[in-house]
Amino acid sequence: MLTLTLADMTRARVTWTEEARNLRAAMLIDLCDVLEEFPTHKFSPFVHCFMEWRFGSVGGLYQGSAQERPVDHQIALLRLLNQEVAQLRSALRDPELRHEQRMFQRNAVEKFRDLLRRVEDLRSVHPQVLGLRFDLHLDQRVHQRQGAGEDEKQAQLQEFVALRAKFHDAMEYILGERFVGYSWSLEYGRLRGFHVHYWVHVLPLKRPDDLVILNLLEAKWITAAGLYAWVHNCNADPTKYWNRIVGRTDLRDARTIRGIRRWAAYQVLTDAFAKPQLPLNVRTFGMGKFPRFLPCAAGSLPPIQISVAEAESEGFLDFV
């Protein structure tokens, strides 16, 4: 990952591969800030391994400069850098750790595959749909004061879950027979508190009415949750969001499929690295209304299914 490039007989510089630069960027992340951002989460074995290595590192990777310096200095720095990298590699290769990581991320991987499979089933019946993307929130300045205790947070969570269930029933009533598929995920963040990401599919009309629908849904959420509830409406500006999964959507289009894969990774694969520690009666992911296990239409359509390794290689996990 790191080599020495001689400028002349007395001076040299350390040459960094892309992997080494990425590792240095990870080292520069404020891990205390990460722990504060995700106070209710359990981190994966790989993340714990990196954190332990990072806190125990002497920090040679911080000196990642491409400047030319005396050869003796650069040789000593290179030896230190390679020792630090070797320590992390050795820890990550541990068979027991890798088994624990696979067990930790198994549920997230299954949800990822299931969601893509269900969208594949939807495409075989309704290749043209109207995609709705929105998030449900409560104003944190009112709903959740800073420094709230665990009992207070649990009460807020149970209240939020009950409000979401009430909203979901209203959404099913509003959409009726046009409702052909959905997925949702519950998350918690330091600034945003508890919130829900929705991705909903409805049968399109000749004239797009996604904004009309979302205005009705926003009114229902505010009615259910109160004055300080609000909805983040992605359909209001679909150009900001991943390829063609918002608004009128052609599930056969290759660019749409790329957007679907990226969204599926964002919605469920976060749990492969950090899982919210919530009560057993609180679900963090759900989906439904999709047709089940139907054959795809004839023709050479790009497959929606993709492995986790492919999602990583395509950059779909860059949000982590």
mmCIF file of C-alpha atoms in Angstrom:
data_model
loop_
_atom_site.group_PDB
_atom_site.id
_atom_site.type_symbol
_atom_site.label_atom_id
_atom_site.label_comp_id
_atom_site.label_asym_id
_atom_site.label_seq_id
_atom_site.Cartn_x
_atom_site.Cartn_y
_atom_site.Cartn_z
ATOM 1 C CA MET A 1 0.000 0.000 0.000
ATOM 2 C CA LEU A 2 2.971 2.319 0.542
ATOM 3 C CA THR A 3 6.318 2.483 -1.240
ATOM 4 C CA LEU A 4 9.351 4.760 -1.376
ATOM 5 C CA THR A 5 10.205 6.821 -4.466
ATOM 6 C CA LEU A 6 13.725 8.228 -4.645
ATOM 7 C CA ALA A 7 14.163 11.766 -5.949
ATOM 8 C CA ASP A 8 17.970 11.519 -5.795
ATOM 9 C CA MET A 9 20.551 9.829 -3.579
ATOM 10 C CA THR A 10 19.626 11.927 -0.535
ATOM 11 C CA ARG A 11 15.896 12.653 -0.774
ATOM 12 C CA ALA A 12 12.744 10.574 -1.295
ATOM 13 C CA ARG A 13 8.993 10.645 -0.840
ATOM 14 C CA VAL A 14 6.427 8.089 0.297
ATOM 15 C CA THR A 15 4.082 7.007 -2.503
ATOM 16 C CA TRP A 16 0.494 6.202 -1.500
ATOM 17 C CA THR A 17 -1.867 3.841 -3.295
ATOM 18 C CA GLU A 18 -5.559 4.653 -3.439
ATOM 19 C CA GLU A 19 -6.208 2.074 -0.694
ATOM 20 C CA ALA A 20 -3.664 3.769 1.575
ATOM 21 C CA ARG A 21 -5.244 7.178 0.968
ATOM 22 C CA ASN A 22 -8.669 5.744 1.805
ATOM 23 C CA LEU A 23 -7.306 4.244 5.018
ATOM 24 C CA ARG A 24 -5.765 7.570 5.989
ATOM 25 C CA ALA A 25 -9.099 9.313 5.304
ATOM 26 C CA ALA A 26 -10.799 6.786 7.610
ATOM 27 C CA MET A 27 -8.222 7.513 10.304
ATOM 28 C CA LEU A 28 -9.072 11.213 10.126
ATOM 29 C CA ILE A 29 -12.736 10.553 11.002
ATOM 30 C CA ASP A 30 -13.606 11.773 14.491
ATOM 31 C CA LEU A 31 -14.596 8.481 16.124
ATOM 32 C CA CYS A 32 -15.852 10.224 19.258
ATOM 33 C CA ASP A 33 -18.237 12.136 17.002
ATOM 34 C CA VAL A 34 -19.349 8.842 15.413
ATOM 35 C CA LEU A 35 -20.099 7.354 18.835
ATOM 36 C CA GLU A 36 -22.082 10.469 19.749
ATOM 37 C CA GLU A 37 -23.978 10.401 16.431
ATOM 38 C CA PHE A 38 -25.056 6.765 16.912
ATOM 39 C CA PRO A 39 -25.673 6.412 20.667
ATOM 40 C CA THR A 40 -28.306 3.680 20.274
ATOM 41 C CA HIS A 41 -26.307 1.520 17.832
ATOM 42 C CA LYS A 42 -24.223 -1.629 18.063
ATOM 43 C CA PHE A 43 -21.248 -1.573 15.708
ATOM 44 C CA SER A 44 -20.091 -4.524 13.638
ATOM 45 C CA PRO A 45 -17.007 -6.584 14.578
ATOM 46 C CA PHE A 46 -15.086 -5.014 11.658
ATOM 47 C CA VAL A 47 -15.938 -1.505 12.875
ATOM 48 C CA HIS A 48 -14.913 -2.404 16.441
ATOM 49 C CA CYS A 49 -11.665 -3.863 15.108
ATOM 50 C CA PHE A 50 -10.910 -0.671 13.196
ATOM 51 C CA MET A 51 -11.753 1.508 16.210
ATOM 52 C CA GLU A 52 -9.461 -0.485 18.497
ATOM 53 C CA TRP A 53 -6.664 -0.307 15.955
ATOM 54 C CA ARG A 54 -7.275 3.391 15.376
ATOM 55 C CA PHE A 55 -7.223 4.319 19.074
ATOM 56 C CA GLY A 56 -4.086 2.203 19.593
ATOM 57 C CA SER A 57 -2.240 3.468 16.519
ATOM 58 C CA VAL A 58 0.802 5.703 16.969
ATOM 59 C CA GLY A 59 -0.508 7.846 14.119
ATOM 60 C CA GLY A 60 2.092 7.363 11.415
ATOM 61 C CA LEU A 61 -0.609 7.529 8.750
ATOM 62 C CA TYR A 62 -1.346 11.099 9.797
ATOM 63 C CA GLN A 63 1.982 12.027 8.264
ATOM 64 C CA GLY A 64 0.815 11.130 4.791
ATOM 65 C CA SER A 65 2.661 13.849 2.955
ATOM 66 C CA ALA A 66 4.052 13.524 -0.547
ATOM 67 C CA GLN A 67 6.854 15.950 0.290
ATOM 68 C CA GLU A 68 10.431 14.995 -0.419
ATOM 69 C CA ARG A 69 12.506 14.498 2.721
ATOM 70 C CA PRO A 70 15.848 12.916 3.619
ATOM 71 C CA VAL A 71 15.986 9.243 2.694
ATOM 72 C CA ASP A 72 16.710 8.056 6.260
ATOM 73 C CA HIS A 73 13.650 9.932 7.550
ATOM 74 C CA GLN A 74 11.406 8.493 4.843
ATOM 75 C CA ILE A 75 12.671 4.942 5.363
ATOM 76 C CA ALA A 76 11.828 5.169 9.075
ATOM 77 C CA LEU A 77 8.393 6.644 8.267
ATOM 78 C CA LEU A 78 7.686 3.973 5.654
ATOM 79 C CA ARG A 79 8.609 1.212 8.116
ATOM 80 C CA LEU A 80 6.213 2.700 10.678
ATOM 81 C CA LEU A 81 3.389 3.082 8.159
ATOM 82 C CA ASN A 82 3.697 -0.461 6.870
ATOM 83 C CA GLN A 83 3.778 -1.829 10.420
ATOM 84 C CA GLU A 84 0.514 -0.040 11.210
ATOM 85 C CA VAL A 85 -1.147 -1.322 8.026
ATOM 86 C CA ALA A 86 0.118 -4.857 8.682
ATOM 87 C CA GLN A 87 -1.369 -4.796 12.192
ATOM 88 C CA LEU A 88 -4.807 -3.876 10.856
ATOM 89 C CA ARG A 89 -4.624 -6.446 8.043
ATOM 90 C CA SER A 90 -3.640 -9.164 10.470
ATOM 91 C CA ALA A 91 -6.529 -8.323 12.792
ATOM 92 C CA LEU A 92 -9.081 -8.289 9.952
ATOM 93 C CA ARG A 93 -7.876 -11.664 8.636
ATOM 94 C CA ASP A 94 -8.708 -13.426 11.896
ATOM 95 C CA PRO A 95 -11.129 -16.280 10.973
ATOM 96 C CA GLU A 96 -13.203 -15.857 14.129
ATOM 97 C CA LEU A 97 -13.618 -12.128 13.503
ATOM 98 C CA ARG A 98 -14.661 -12.724 9.900
ATOM 99 C CA HIS A 99 -17.234 -15.308 11.021
ATOM 100 C CA GLU A 100 -18.633 -12.843 13.582
ATOM 101 C CA GLN A 101 -18.853 -10.183 10.880
ATOM 102 C CA ARG A 102 -20.773 -12.504 8.541
ATOM 103 C CA MET A 103 -23.224 -13.335 11.339
ATOM 104 C CA PHE A 104 -23.609 -9.656 12.219
ATOM 105 C CA GLN A 105 -24.421 -8.579 8.674
ATOM 106 C CA ARG A 106 -26.474 -11.633 7.656
ATOM 107 C CA ASN A 107 -29.846 -10.042 8.396
ATOM 108 C CA ALA A 108 -28.959 -6.861 6.483
ATOM 109 C CA VAL A 109 -27.801 -8.900 3.474
ATOM 110 C CA GLU A 110 -31.025 -10.939 3.495
ATOM 111 C CA LYS A 111 -33.127 -7.749 3.599
ATOM 112 C CA PHE A 112 -31.079 -6.312 0.718
ATOM 113 C CA ARG A 113 -31.669 -9.391 -1.436
ATOM 114 C CA ASP A 114 -35.352 -9.630 -0.497
ATOM 115 C CA LEU A 115 -36.047 -5.991 -1.365
ATOM 116 C CA LEU A 116 -34.394 -6.296 -4.790
ATOM 117 C CA ARG A 117 -36.221 -9.573 -5.431
ATOM 118 C CA ARG A 118 -39.578 -8.002 -4.602
ATOM 119 C CA VAL A 119 -38.921 -5.058 -6.946
ATOM 120 C CA GLU A 120 -37.990 -7.619 -9.617
ATOM 121 C CA ASP A 121 -41.394 -9.247 -9.065
ATOM 122 C CA LEU A 122 -43.098 -5.857 -9.337
ATOM 123 C CA ARG A 123 -41.371 -5.187 -12.665
ATOM 124 C CA SER A 124 -42.787 -8.395 -14.133
ATOM 125 C CA VAL A 125 -46.355 -7.135 -13.542
ATOM 126 C CA HIS A 126 -46.105 -3.323 -13.487
ATOM 127 C CA PRO A 127 -43.005 -2.100 -15.356
ATOM 128 C CA GLN A 128 -44.301 1.495 -15.171
ATOM 129 C CA VAL A 129 -44.941 2.880 -11.679
ATOM 130 C CA LEU A 130 -45.009 6.165 -9.835
ATOM 131 C CA GLY A 131 -42.246 6.263 -7.213
ATOM 132 C CA LEU A 132 -42.776 8.204 -3.979
ATOM 133 C CA ARG A 133 -39.827 8.968 -1.682
ATOM 134 C CA PHE A 134 -40.417 10.733 1.621
ATOM 135 C CA ASP A 135 -39.277 10.755 5.241
ATOM 136 C CA LEU A 136 -41.411 11.169 8.364
ATOM 137 C CA HIS A 137 -40.053 13.423 11.139
ATOM 138 C CA LEU A 138 -40.958 15.119 14.365
ATOM 139 C CA ASP A 139 -39.310 18.441 15.171
ATOM 140 C CA GLN A 140 -36.466 17.506 17.528
ATOM 141 C CA ARG A 141 -36.398 20.905 19.211
ATOM 142 C CA VAL A 142 -39.795 20.075 20.664
ATOM 143 C CA HIS A 143 -39.998 16.308 20.629
ATOM 144 C CA GLN A 144 -36.580 15.409 22.014
ATOM 145 C CA ARG A 145 -34.587 17.649 24.274
ATOM 146 C CA GLN A 146 -30.807 17.256 24.331
ATOM 147 C CA GLY A 147 -29.501 14.898 27.001
ATOM 148 C CA ALA A 148 -32.737 12.969 27.360
ATOM 149 C CA GLY A 149 -32.404 9.867 29.510
ATOM 150 C CA GLU A 150 -32.849 6.324 28.243
ATOM 151 C CA ASP A 151 -36.358 5.995 29.698
ATOM 152 C CA GLU A 152 -37.421 9.209 27.977
ATOM 153 C CA LYS A 153 -35.919 8.077 24.654
ATOM 154 C CA GLN A 154 -37.723 4.740 24.908
ATOM 155 C CA ALA A 155 -41.021 6.522 25.530
ATOM 156 C CA GLN A 156 -40.386 8.767 22.521
ATOM 157 C CA LEU A 157 -39.564 5.737 20.394
ATOM 158 C CA GLN A 158 -42.742 3.902 21.347
ATOM 159 C CA GLU A 159 -44.766 7.042 20.618
ATOM 160 C CA PHE A 160 -43.100 7.471 17.228
ATOM 161 C CA VAL A 161 -43.668 3.814 16.277
ATOM 162 C CA ALA A 162 -47.361 4.066 17.188
ATOM 163 C CA LEU A 163 -47.728 7.262 15.126
ATOM 164 C CA ARG A 164 -46.020 5.655 12.134
ATOM 165 C CA ALA A 165 -48.372 2.657 12.274
ATOM 166 C CA LYS A 166 -51.361 5.004 12.389
ATOM 167 C CA PHE A 167 -50.007 6.947 9.413
ATOM 168 C CA HIS A 168 -49.366 3.758 7.452
ATOM 169 C CA ASP A 169 -52.994 2.654 7.819
ATOM 170 C CA ALA A 170 -54.110 6.052 6.518
ATOM 171 C CA MET A 171 -51.698 5.780 3.570
ATOM 172 C CA GLU A 172 -53.097 2.389 2.568
ATOM 173 C CA TYR A 173 -56.599 3.846 2.642
ATOM 174 C CA ILE A 174 -55.627 6.879 0.530
ATOM 175 C CA LEU A 175 -53.739 4.892 -2.141
ATOM 176 C CA GLY A 176 -56.240 2.035 -2.351
ATOM 177 C CA GLU A 177 -55.818 -0.330 -5.309
ATOM 178 C CA ARG A 178 -53.092 1.836 -6.839
ATOM 179 C CA PHE A 179 -50.768 0.795 -3.974
ATOM 180 C CA VAL A 180 -48.499 -1.929 -5.457
ATOM 181 C CA GLY A 181 -45.361 -1.956 -3.302
ATOM 182 C CA TYR A 182 -43.448 -0.227 -0.519
ATOM 183 C CA SER A 183 -40.490 -0.447 1.838
ATOM 184 C CA TRP A 184 -39.661 1.574 4.946
ATOM 185 C CA SER A 185 -36.788 1.786 7.418
ATOM 186 C CA LEU A 186 -36.631 3.324 10.890
ATOM 187 C CA GLU A 187 -33.433 5.165 11.836
ATOM 188 C CA TYR A 188 -32.065 7.275 14.660
ATOM 189 C CA GLY A 189 -29.601 10.154 14.421
ATOM 190 C CA ARG A 190 -28.262 12.653 16.913
ATOM 191 C CA LEU A 191 -29.792 15.656 15.140
ATOM 192 C CA ARG A 192 -32.797 14.081 13.405
ATOM 193 C CA GLY A 193 -33.874 11.747 16.199
ATOM 194 C CA PHE A 194 -36.179 8.890 15.164
ATOM 195 C CA HIS A 195 -37.337 9.126 11.557
ATOM 196 C CA VAL A 196 -38.658 6.799 8.845
ATOM 197 C CA HIS A 197 -37.591 6.518 5.197
ATOM 198 C CA TYR A 198 -40.414 5.453 2.867
ATOM 199 C CA TRP A 199 -40.185 4.239 -0.736
ATOM 200 C CA VAL A 200 -43.677 3.677 -2.198
ATOM 201 C CA HIS A 201 -44.882 2.468 -5.602
ATOM 202 C CA VAL A 202 -48.303 3.315 -6.999
ATOM 203 C CA LEU A 203 -49.856 2.725 -10.392
ATOM 204 C CA PRO A 204 -49.483 5.888 -12.492
ATOM 205 C CA LEU A 205 -52.271 7.895 -14.039
ATOM 206 C CA LYS A 206 -51.994 9.586 -17.417
ATOM 207 C CA ARG A 207 -51.168 12.788 -15.596
ATOM 208 C CA PRO A 208 -48.531 12.483 -12.831
ATOM 209 C CA ASP A 209 -50.068 13.132 -9.421
ATOM 210 C CA ASP A 210 -47.204 12.233 -7.074
ATOM 211 C CA LEU A 211 -47.090 15.717 -5.526
ATOM 212 C CA VAL A 212 -50.854 15.664 -4.951
ATOM 213 C CA ILE A 213 -50.533 12.287 -3.212
ATOM 214 C CA LEU A 214 -47.629 13.450 -1.064
ATOM 215 C CA ASN A 215 -49.500 16.579 -0.019
ATOM 216 C CA LEU A 216 -52.328 14.317 1.204
ATOM 217 C CA LEU A 217 -49.867 12.033 3.008
ATOM 218 C CA GLU A 218 -48.116 14.979 4.641
ATOM 219 C CA ALA A 219 -51.468 16.257 5.911
ATOM 220 C CA LYS A 220 -52.225 12.797 7.336
ATOM 221 C CA TRP A 221 -48.852 12.616 9.121
ATOM 222 C CA ILE A 222 -49.326 16.058 10.644
ATOM 223 C CA THR A 223 -52.877 15.135 11.682
ATOM 224 C CA ALA A 224 -51.643 11.922 13.310
ATOM 225 C CA ALA A 225 -48.433 13.225 14.904
ATOM 226 C CA GLY A 226 -49.304 16.829 15.719
ATOM 227 C CA LEU A 227 -48.244 20.345 14.906
ATOM 228 C CA TYR A 228 -44.492 19.675 15.040
ATOM 229 C CA ALA A 229 -44.507 16.769 12.598
ATOM 230 C CA TRP A 230 -43.110 17.285 9.117
ATOM 231 C CA VAL A 231 -42.387 15.333 5.919
ATOM 232 C CA HIS A 232 -39.281 15.533 3.759
ATOM 233 C CA ASN A 233 -40.691 15.289 0.237
ATOM 234 C CA CYS A 234 -38.103 13.970 -2.254
ATOM 235 C CA ASN A 235 -40.582 14.159 -5.157
ATOM 236 C CA ALA A 236 -40.653 17.955 -4.839
ATOM 237 C CA ASP A 237 -37.176 18.040 -6.444
ATOM 238 C CA PRO A 238 -36.455 14.611 -7.984
ATOM 239 C CA THR A 239 -33.245 15.816 -9.677
ATOM 240 C CA LYS A 240 -31.466 15.646 -6.299
ATOM 241 C CA TYR A 241 -32.033 11.928 -5.922
ATOM 242 C CA TRP A 242 -30.633 8.735 -7.377
ATOM 243 C CA ASN A 243 -31.436 7.750 -10.906
ATOM 244 C CA ARG A 244 -35.102 7.658 -11.780
ATOM 245 C CA ILE A 245 -36.605 6.069 -8.654
ATOM 246 C CA VAL A 246 -38.658 9.195 -7.861
ATOM 247 C CA GLY A 247 -41.710 10.178 -9.915
ATOM 248 C CA ARG A 248 -42.718 8.296 -13.075
ATOM 249 C CA THR A 249 -40.444 5.265 -13.131
ATOM 250 C CA ASP A 250 -39.644 2.659 -15.786
ATOM 251 C CA LEU A 251 -38.389 -0.403 -13.907
ATOM 252 C CA ARG A 252 -36.882 -1.794 -17.127
ATOM 253 C CA ASP A 253 -34.500 1.141 -17.623
ATOM 254 C CA ALA A 254 -30.839 0.403 -16.829
ATOM 255 C CA ARG A 255 -30.352 3.785 -15.122
ATOM 256 C CA THR A 256 -33.426 3.188 -12.989
ATOM 257 C CA ILE A 257 -32.077 -0.216 -11.973
ATOM 258 C CA ARG A 258 -28.803 1.369 -10.878
ATOM 259 C CA GLY A 259 -30.784 3.841 -8.775
ATOM 260 C CA ILE A 260 -32.849 1.013 -7.252
ATOM 261 C CA ARG A 261 -29.721 -0.881 -6.254
ATOM 262 C CA ARG A 262 -28.193 2.220 -4.692
ATOM 263 C CA TRP A 263 -31.375 3.008 -2.779
ATOM 264 C CA ALA A 264 -31.692 -0.586 -1.530
ATOM 265 C CA ALA A 265 -28.108 -0.441 -0.262
ATOM 266 C CA TYR A 266 -28.800 2.872 1.481
ATOM 267 C CA GLN A 267 -32.031 1.655 3.056
ATOM 268 C CA VAL A 268 -30.898 -1.680 4.482
ATOM 269 C CA LEU A 269 -27.137 -2.285 4.228
ATOM 270 C CA THR A 270 -26.276 0.327 6.845
ATOM 271 C CA ASP A 271 -27.148 -2.423 9.337
ATOM 272 C CA ALA A 272 -24.169 -4.410 8.059
ATOM 273 C CA PHE A 273 -21.983 -1.891 9.920
ATOM 274 C CA ALA A 274 -24.150 -0.405 12.700
ATOM 275 C CA LYS A 275 -27.443 -1.744 14.052
ATOM 276 C CA PRO A 276 -29.838 0.253 16.207
ATOM 277 C CA GLN A 277 -30.298 -1.339 19.628
ATOM 278 C CA LEU A 278 -34.068 -1.128 20.004
ATOM 279 C CA PRO A 279 -36.688 -3.135 21.944
ATOM 280 C CA LEU A 280 -37.710 -6.454 20.420
ATOM 281 C CA ASN A 281 -41.192 -5.181 19.641
ATOM 282 C CA VAL A 282 -39.825 -2.382 17.429
ATOM 283 C CA ARG A 283 -39.147 -3.250 13.795
ATOM 284 C CA THR A 284 -36.603 -1.200 11.860
ATOM 285 C CA PHE A 285 -37.553 -2.377 8.351
ATOM 286 C CA GLY A 286 -40.651 -3.512 6.518
ATOM 287 C CA MET A 287 -42.049 -3.972 3.027
ATOM 288 C CA GLY A 288 -45.236 -5.216 1.428
ATOM 289 C CA LYS A 289 -47.884 -5.021 -1.293
ATOM 290 C CA PHE A 290 -45.426 -6.381 -3.877
ATOM 291 C CA PRO A 291 -46.551 -9.248 -6.126
ATOM 292 C CA ARG A 292 -44.860 -12.491 -5.147
ATOM 293 C CA PHE A 293 -42.413 -14.606 -7.148
ATOM 294 C CA LEU A 294 -43.777 -13.990 -10.620
ATOM 295 C CA PRO A 295 -41.766 -14.736 -13.785
ATOM 296 C CA CYS A 296 -40.114 -11.779 -15.490
ATOM 297 C CA ALA A 297 -41.401 -10.701 -18.868
ATOM 298 C CA ALA A 298 -39.637 -12.098 -21.903
ATOM 299 C CA GLY A 299 -36.694 -10.145 -23.226
ATOM 300 C CA SER A 300 -33.143 -9.275 -22.214
ATOM 301 C CA LEU A 301 -33.856 -6.939 -19.305
ATOM 302 C CA PRO A 302 -31.002 -5.916 -17.009
ATOM 303 C CA PRO A 303 -31.334 -7.866 -13.746
ATOM 304 C CA ILE A 304 -32.082 -5.908 -10.594
ATOM 305 C CA GLN A 305 -30.461 -8.501 -8.322
ATOM 306 C CA ILE A 306 -26.908 -7.659 -7.238
ATOM 307 C CA SER A 307 -24.555 -9.071 -4.620
ATOM 308 C CA VAL A 308 -23.255 -7.106 -1.656
ATOM 309 C CA ALA A 309 -19.738 -7.333 -3.100
ATOM 310 C CA GLU A 310 -20.998 -5.808 -6.358
ATOM 311 C CA ALA A 311 -22.794 -3.074 -4.411
ATOM 312 C CA GLU A 312 -19.506 -2.233 -2.707
ATOM 313 C CA SER A 313 -17.527 -2.271 -5.963
ATOM 314 C CA GLU A 314 -20.105 0.008 -7.607
ATOM 315 C CA GLY A 315 -19.734 2.551 -4.808
ATOM 316 C CA PHE A 316 -23.260 2.012 -3.467
ATOM 317 C CA LEU A 317 -21.931 1.915 0.116
ATOM 318 C CA ASP A 318 -20.097 5.249 -0.007
ATOM 319 C CA PHE A 319 -22.635 6.688 2.470
ATOM 320 C CA VAL A 320 -21.238 4.550 5.304
#
